[in-house]
C-alpha positions as semicolon CSV with decimal commas, in nm:
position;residue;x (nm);y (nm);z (nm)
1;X;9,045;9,275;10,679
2;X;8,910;8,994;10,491
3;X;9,199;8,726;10,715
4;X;9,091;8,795;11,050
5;X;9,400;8,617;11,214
6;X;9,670;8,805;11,329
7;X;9,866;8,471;11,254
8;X;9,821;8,476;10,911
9;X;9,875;8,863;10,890
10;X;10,220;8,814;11,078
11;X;10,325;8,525;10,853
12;X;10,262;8,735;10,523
13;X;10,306;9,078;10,739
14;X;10,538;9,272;10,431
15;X;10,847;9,480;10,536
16;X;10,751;9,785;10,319
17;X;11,018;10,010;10,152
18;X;10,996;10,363;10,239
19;X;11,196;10,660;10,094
20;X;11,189;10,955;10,304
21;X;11,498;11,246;10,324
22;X;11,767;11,072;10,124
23;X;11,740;10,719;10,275
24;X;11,551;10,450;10,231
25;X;11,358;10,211;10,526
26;X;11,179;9,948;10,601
27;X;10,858;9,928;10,798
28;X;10,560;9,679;10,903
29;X;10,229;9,661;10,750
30;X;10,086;9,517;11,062
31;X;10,143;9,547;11,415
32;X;10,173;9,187;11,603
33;X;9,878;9,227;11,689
34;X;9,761;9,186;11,346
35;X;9,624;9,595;11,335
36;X;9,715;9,798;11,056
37;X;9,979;10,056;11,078
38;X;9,999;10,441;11,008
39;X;9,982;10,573;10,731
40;X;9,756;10,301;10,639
41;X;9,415;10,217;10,756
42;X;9,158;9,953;10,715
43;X;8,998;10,122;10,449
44;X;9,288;10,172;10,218
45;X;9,388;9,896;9,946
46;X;9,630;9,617;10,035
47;X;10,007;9,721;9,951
48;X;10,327;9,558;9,976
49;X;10,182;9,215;9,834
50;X;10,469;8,917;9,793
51;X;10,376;8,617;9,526
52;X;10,349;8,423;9,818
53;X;10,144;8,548;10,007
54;X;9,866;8,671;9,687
55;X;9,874;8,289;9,622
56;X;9,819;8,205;9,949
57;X;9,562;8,451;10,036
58;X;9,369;8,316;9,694
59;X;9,419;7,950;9,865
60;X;9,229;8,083;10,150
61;X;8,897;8,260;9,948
62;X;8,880;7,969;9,772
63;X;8,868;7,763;10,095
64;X;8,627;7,993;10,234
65;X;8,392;8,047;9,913
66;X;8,380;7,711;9,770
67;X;8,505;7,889;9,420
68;X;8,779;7,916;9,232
69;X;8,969;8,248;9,361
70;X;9,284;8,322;9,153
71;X;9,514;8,635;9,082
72;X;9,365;8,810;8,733
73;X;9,576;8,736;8,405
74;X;9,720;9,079;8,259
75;X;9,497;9,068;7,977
76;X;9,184;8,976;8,183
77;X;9,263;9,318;8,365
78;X;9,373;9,506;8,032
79;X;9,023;9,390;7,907
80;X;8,847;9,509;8,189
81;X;9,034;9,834;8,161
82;X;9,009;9,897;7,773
83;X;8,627;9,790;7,738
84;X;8,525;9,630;7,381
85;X;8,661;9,920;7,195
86;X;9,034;10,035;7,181
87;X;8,989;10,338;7,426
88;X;9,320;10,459;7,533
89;X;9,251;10,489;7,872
90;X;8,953;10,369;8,142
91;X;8,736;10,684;8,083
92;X;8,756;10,734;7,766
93;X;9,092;10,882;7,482
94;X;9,172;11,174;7,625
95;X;9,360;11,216;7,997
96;X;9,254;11,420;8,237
97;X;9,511;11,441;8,546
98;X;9,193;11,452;8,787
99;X;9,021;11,144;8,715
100;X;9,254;10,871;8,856
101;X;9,510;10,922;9,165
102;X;9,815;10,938;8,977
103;X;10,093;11,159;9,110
104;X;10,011;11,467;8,845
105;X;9,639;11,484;9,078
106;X;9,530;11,727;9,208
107;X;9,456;11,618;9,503
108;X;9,767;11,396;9,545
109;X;9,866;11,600;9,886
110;X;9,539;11,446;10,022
111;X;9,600;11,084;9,960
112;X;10,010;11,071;10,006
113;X;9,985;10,675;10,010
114;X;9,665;10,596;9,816
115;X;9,258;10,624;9,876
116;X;8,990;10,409;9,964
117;X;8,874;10,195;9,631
118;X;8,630;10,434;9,452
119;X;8,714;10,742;9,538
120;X;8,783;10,844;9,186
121;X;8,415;10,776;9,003
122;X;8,611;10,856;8,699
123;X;8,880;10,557;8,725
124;X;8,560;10,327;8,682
125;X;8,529;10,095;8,343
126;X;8,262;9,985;8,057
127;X;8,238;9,718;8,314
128;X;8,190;9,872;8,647
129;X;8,581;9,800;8,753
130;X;8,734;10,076;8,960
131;X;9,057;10,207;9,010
132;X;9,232;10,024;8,709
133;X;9,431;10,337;8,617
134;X;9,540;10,471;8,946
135;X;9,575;10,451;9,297
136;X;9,775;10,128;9,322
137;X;9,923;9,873;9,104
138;X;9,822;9,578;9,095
139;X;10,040;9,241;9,084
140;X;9,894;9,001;8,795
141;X;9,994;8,699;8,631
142;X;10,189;8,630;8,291
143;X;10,107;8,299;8,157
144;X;10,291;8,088;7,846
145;X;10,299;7,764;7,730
146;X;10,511;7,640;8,007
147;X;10,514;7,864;8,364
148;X;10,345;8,144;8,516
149;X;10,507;8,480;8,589
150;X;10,408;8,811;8,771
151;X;10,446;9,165;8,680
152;X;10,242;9,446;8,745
153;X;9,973;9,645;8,588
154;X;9,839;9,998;8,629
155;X;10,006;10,314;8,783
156;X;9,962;10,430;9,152
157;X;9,975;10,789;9,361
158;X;10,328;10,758;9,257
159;X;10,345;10,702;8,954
160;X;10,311;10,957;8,639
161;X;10,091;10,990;8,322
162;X;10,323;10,783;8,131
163;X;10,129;10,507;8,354
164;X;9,772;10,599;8,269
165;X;9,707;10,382;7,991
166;X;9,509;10,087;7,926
167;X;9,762;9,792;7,937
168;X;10,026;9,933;8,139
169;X;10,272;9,668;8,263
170;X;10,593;9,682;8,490
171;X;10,847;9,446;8,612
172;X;10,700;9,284;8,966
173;X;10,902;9,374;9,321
174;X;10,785;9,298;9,658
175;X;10,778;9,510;9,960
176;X;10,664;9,799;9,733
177;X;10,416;10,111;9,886
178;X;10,203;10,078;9,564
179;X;10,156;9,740;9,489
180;X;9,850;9,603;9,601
181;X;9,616;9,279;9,411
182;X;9,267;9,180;9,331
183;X;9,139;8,864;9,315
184;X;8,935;8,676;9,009
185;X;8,663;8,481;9,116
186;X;8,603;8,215;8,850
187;X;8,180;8,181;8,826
188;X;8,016;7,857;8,703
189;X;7,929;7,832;8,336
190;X;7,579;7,849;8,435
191;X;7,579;8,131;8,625
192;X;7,844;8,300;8,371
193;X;7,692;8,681;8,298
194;X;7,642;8,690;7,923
195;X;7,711;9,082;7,885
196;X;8,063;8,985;8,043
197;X;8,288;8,815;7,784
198;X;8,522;8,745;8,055
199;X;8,276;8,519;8,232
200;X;8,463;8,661;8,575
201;X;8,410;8,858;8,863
202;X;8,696;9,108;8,927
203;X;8,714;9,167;9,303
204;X;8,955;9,405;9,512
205;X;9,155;9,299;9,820
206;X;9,148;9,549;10,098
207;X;9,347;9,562;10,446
Protein backbone atom coordinates (compact mmCIF):
# COMPACT_ATOMS: atom_id res chain seq x y z
CA UNK A 1 0.00 0.00 0.00
CA UNK A 2 2.97 2.01 0.63
CA UNK A 3 3.27 2.67 -3.85
CA UNK A 4 0.06 4.20 -4.40
CA UNK A 5 0.33 3.92 -8.31
CA UNK A 6 -1.31 1.35 -10.00
CA UNK A 7 1.59 1.93 -12.60
CA UNK A 8 4.18 0.92 -10.55
CA UNK A 9 2.08 -2.04 -9.05
CA UNK A 10 1.42 -3.30 -12.74
CA UNK A 11 5.09 -2.96 -13.73
CA UNK A 12 6.30 -5.14 -10.66
CA UNK A 13 2.61 -6.85 -10.47
CA UNK A 14 4.20 -10.80 -9.74
CA UNK A 15 2.58 -13.80 -11.57
CA UNK A 16 2.28 -15.96 -8.37
CA UNK A 17 2.64 -19.81 -8.47
CA UNK A 18 -0.22 -21.64 -7.11
CA UNK A 19 -0.58 -25.43 -6.48
CA UNK A 20 -4.02 -26.51 -6.11
CA UNK A 21 -5.47 -30.36 -7.14
CA UNK A 22 -2.45 -31.77 -8.92
CA UNK A 23 -1.54 -28.73 -11.11
CA UNK A 24 0.15 -25.90 -10.74
CA UNK A 25 -1.01 -21.97 -11.90
CA UNK A 26 -0.26 -18.80 -12.17
CA UNK A 27 -2.16 -15.80 -10.88
CA UNK A 28 -1.93 -11.82 -10.37
CA UNK A 29 -1.12 -10.09 -7.26
CA UNK A 30 -2.91 -7.03 -8.43
CA UNK A 31 -5.76 -6.27 -10.47
CA UNK A 32 -5.01 -3.43 -13.29
CA UNK A 33 -6.37 -1.42 -11.37
CA UNK A 34 -3.60 -1.67 -8.99
CA UNK A 35 -6.20 -3.45 -6.04
CA UNK A 36 -5.11 -6.42 -4.38
CA UNK A 37 -6.45 -9.76 -5.23
CA UNK A 38 -8.19 -12.65 -3.25
CA UNK A 39 -6.85 -14.43 -1.14
CA UNK A 40 -4.82 -11.52 -0.28
CA UNK A 41 -5.75 -8.28 1.25
CA UNK A 42 -4.21 -5.02 2.12
CA UNK A 43 -3.39 -6.05 5.40
CA UNK A 44 -1.45 -9.15 4.66
CA UNK A 45 2.49 -9.05 4.00
CA UNK A 46 3.85 -8.51 0.49
CA UNK A 47 4.44 -12.00 -1.38
CA UNK A 48 5.71 -12.96 -4.61
CA UNK A 49 8.67 -10.31 -4.43
CA UNK A 50 11.23 -10.43 -7.70
CA UNK A 51 14.99 -8.86 -7.08
CA UNK A 52 13.84 -6.34 -9.23
CA UNK A 53 11.30 -5.08 -8.08
CA UNK A 54 12.64 -5.24 -3.88
CA UNK A 55 15.47 -3.06 -5.38
CA UNK A 56 13.34 -0.92 -6.99
CA UNK A 57 10.79 -0.49 -4.40
CA UNK A 58 13.99 0.38 -1.91
CA UNK A 59 14.94 3.07 -4.81
CA UNK A 60 11.62 4.54 -4.23
CA UNK A 61 11.64 4.82 0.03
CA UNK A 62 14.74 6.17 -0.31
CA UNK A 63 13.45 8.79 -2.79
CA UNK A 64 10.61 9.42 -0.64
CA UNK A 65 12.44 9.42 2.93
CA UNK A 66 15.57 11.14 2.17
CA UNK A 67 17.42 7.85 3.82
CA UNK A 68 19.14 5.16 2.87
CA UNK A 69 16.41 2.22 2.37
CA UNK A 70 18.06 -1.12 1.43
CA UNK A 71 17.07 -4.94 1.55
CA UNK A 72 18.51 -6.39 5.18
CA UNK A 73 21.85 -8.54 4.92
CA UNK A 74 21.13 -12.27 6.18
CA UNK A 75 23.07 -11.78 9.16
CA UNK A 76 21.55 -8.33 10.02
CA UNK A 77 18.17 -10.39 10.11
CA UNK A 78 19.80 -13.59 11.83
CA UNK A 79 20.96 -11.00 14.48
CA UNK A 80 17.78 -9.54 14.92
CA UNK A 81 16.30 -13.00 15.19
CA UNK A 82 18.92 -14.68 17.59
CA UNK A 83 19.27 -11.60 20.08
CA UNK A 84 22.88 -11.21 21.86
CA UNK A 85 22.79 -14.70 23.13
CA UNK A 86 22.75 -17.97 20.99
CA UNK A 87 18.94 -18.72 21.51
CA UNK A 88 17.86 -21.30 19.11
CA UNK A 89 14.93 -19.76 18.06
CA UNK A 90 13.10 -16.00 18.35
CA UNK A 91 11.33 -16.82 21.70
CA UNK A 92 13.54 -18.47 23.36
CA UNK A 93 15.37 -22.72 22.98
CA UNK A 94 12.60 -24.61 23.03
CA UNK A 95 9.71 -24.73 20.00
CA UNK A 96 6.45 -24.45 20.52
CA UNK A 97 4.29 -25.14 17.20
CA UNK A 98 1.86 -22.20 18.38
CA UNK A 99 4.03 -19.32 18.58
CA UNK A 100 4.93 -18.57 14.91
CA UNK A 101 2.58 -19.44 11.72
CA UNK A 102 4.41 -22.27 10.50
CA UNK A 103 2.45 -25.04 8.81
CA UNK A 104 2.54 -27.50 12.17
CA UNK A 105 0.06 -24.27 13.81
CA UNK A 106 -2.59 -24.64 15.09
CA UNK A 107 -4.35 -22.33 13.66
CA UNK A 108 -2.87 -22.80 10.14
CA UNK A 109 -6.62 -23.49 8.66
CA UNK A 110 -7.25 -19.82 9.67
CA UNK A 111 -4.48 -18.11 7.86
CA UNK A 112 -4.15 -20.57 4.56
CA UNK A 113 -1.83 -17.82 2.90
CA UNK A 114 -0.31 -15.91 5.84
CA UNK A 115 -1.56 -13.17 8.66
CA UNK A 116 -1.34 -9.67 9.20
CA UNK A 117 2.38 -8.77 10.72
CA UNK A 118 1.97 -9.37 14.51
CA UNK A 119 -0.43 -11.60 14.88
CA UNK A 120 1.80 -14.04 16.60
CA UNK A 121 3.10 -11.85 19.90
CA UNK A 122 5.29 -14.80 20.34
CA UNK A 123 7.29 -14.55 16.86
CA UNK A 124 8.54 -11.09 18.35
CA UNK A 125 12.55 -10.65 19.20
CA UNK A 126 15.05 -9.24 22.07
CA UNK A 127 14.62 -6.39 19.73
CA UNK A 128 11.01 -5.83 19.15
CA UNK A 129 11.20 -7.55 15.41
CA UNK A 130 8.14 -9.58 14.53
CA UNK A 131 7.44 -12.38 12.52
CA UNK A 132 11.16 -13.49 11.89
CA UNK A 133 10.29 -17.17 12.33
CA UNK A 134 7.07 -17.53 10.52
CA UNK A 135 4.49 -16.32 8.42
CA UNK A 136 6.55 -15.45 5.33
CA UNK A 137 10.02 -15.60 4.15
CA UNK A 138 11.72 -13.05 3.58
CA UNK A 139 14.18 -12.35 0.47
CA UNK A 140 17.67 -10.91 1.87
CA UNK A 141 20.93 -10.23 0.56
CA UNK A 142 24.29 -12.34 0.50
CA UNK A 143 27.22 -10.15 0.24
CA UNK A 144 31.20 -11.17 -0.54
CA UNK A 145 34.08 -9.56 -1.52
CA UNK A 146 32.99 -9.12 -5.02
CA UNK A 147 28.84 -9.25 -5.79
CA UNK A 148 25.70 -9.38 -4.01
CA UNK A 149 23.34 -12.36 -4.01
CA UNK A 150 19.77 -13.17 -2.66
CA UNK A 151 18.40 -16.06 -0.85
CA UNK A 152 15.88 -16.28 1.63
CA UNK A 153 15.51 -16.39 5.29
CA UNK A 154 12.85 -17.63 7.71
CA UNK A 155 9.99 -20.21 7.18
CA UNK A 156 6.34 -19.29 6.20
CA UNK A 157 2.55 -20.92 6.73
CA UNK A 158 4.08 -23.45 4.50
CA UNK A 159 6.81 -24.33 5.63
CA UNK A 160 7.69 -26.94 8.62
CA UNK A 161 9.64 -26.89 11.97
CA UNK A 162 12.73 -27.79 10.26
CA UNK A 163 12.36 -23.88 9.30
CA UNK A 164 11.93 -22.44 12.77
CA UNK A 165 15.33 -21.64 13.63
CA UNK A 166 17.32 -18.66 14.04
CA UNK A 167 19.40 -18.37 10.76
CA UNK A 168 17.36 -20.29 8.48
CA UNK A 169 18.36 -19.73 4.82
CA UNK A 170 16.98 -21.10 1.41
CA UNK A 171 17.84 -20.79 -2.16
CA UNK A 172 15.82 -17.44 -3.59
CA UNK A 173 12.80 -18.03 -6.43
CA UNK A 174 10.45 -15.50 -7.59
CA UNK A 175 6.80 -15.70 -8.06
CA UNK A 176 6.65 -17.66 -4.76
CA UNK A 177 3.20 -17.48 -2.25
CA UNK A 178 5.60 -17.06 0.75
CA UNK A 179 8.16 -14.84 -0.09
CA UNK A 180 7.66 -11.50 0.97
CA UNK A 181 10.75 -8.56 2.13
CA UNK A 182 11.46 -5.91 4.63
CA UNK A 183 13.30 -3.07 4.19
CA UNK A 184 16.52 -1.64 6.34
CA UNK A 185 16.46 1.83 6.91
CA UNK A 186 20.05 2.95 7.44
CA UNK A 187 19.82 5.88 10.52
CA UNK A 188 22.49 8.61 10.83
CA UNK A 189 25.39 7.97 13.18
CA UNK A 190 23.98 10.55 15.33
CA UNK A 191 20.79 9.43 15.69
CA UNK A 192 22.15 5.63 15.79
CA UNK A 193 20.20 3.89 19.03
CA UNK A 194 23.00 2.76 21.31
CA UNK A 195 21.04 -0.39 22.80
CA UNK A 196 20.91 -1.50 18.98
CA UNK A 197 24.30 -2.85 17.83
CA UNK A 198 22.95 -2.93 14.44
CA UNK A 199 22.57 0.83 14.32
CA UNK A 200 19.31 -0.05 11.90
CA UNK A 201 15.78 0.11 11.77
CA UNK A 202 14.20 -3.17 10.50
CA UNK A 203 10.92 -2.26 8.77
CA UNK A 204 8.21 -4.62 7.07
CA UNK A 205 6.74 -4.11 3.58
CA UNK A 206 3.04 -4.63 3.40
CA UNK A 207 0.54 -4.73 0.27
Amino acid sequence: KTVLSPELKQKYNPDLLFYHNGAFFMEKLFSAGGKVLPPYNEKMPLVGVSAEGARAFCEYMSAKTGMKCRLPYFMELEKAARGTGRRLFTWGNRFNADYALLSVNSQISQFAFGAPPKTFSHDYSLYGVYDLTGNVRELVQLKNRTYDDYAVYGGSYKNTANYAKCGTLSRFAENRTDVGMRYVIELPEKNSPKSDESGKNIEKSVL
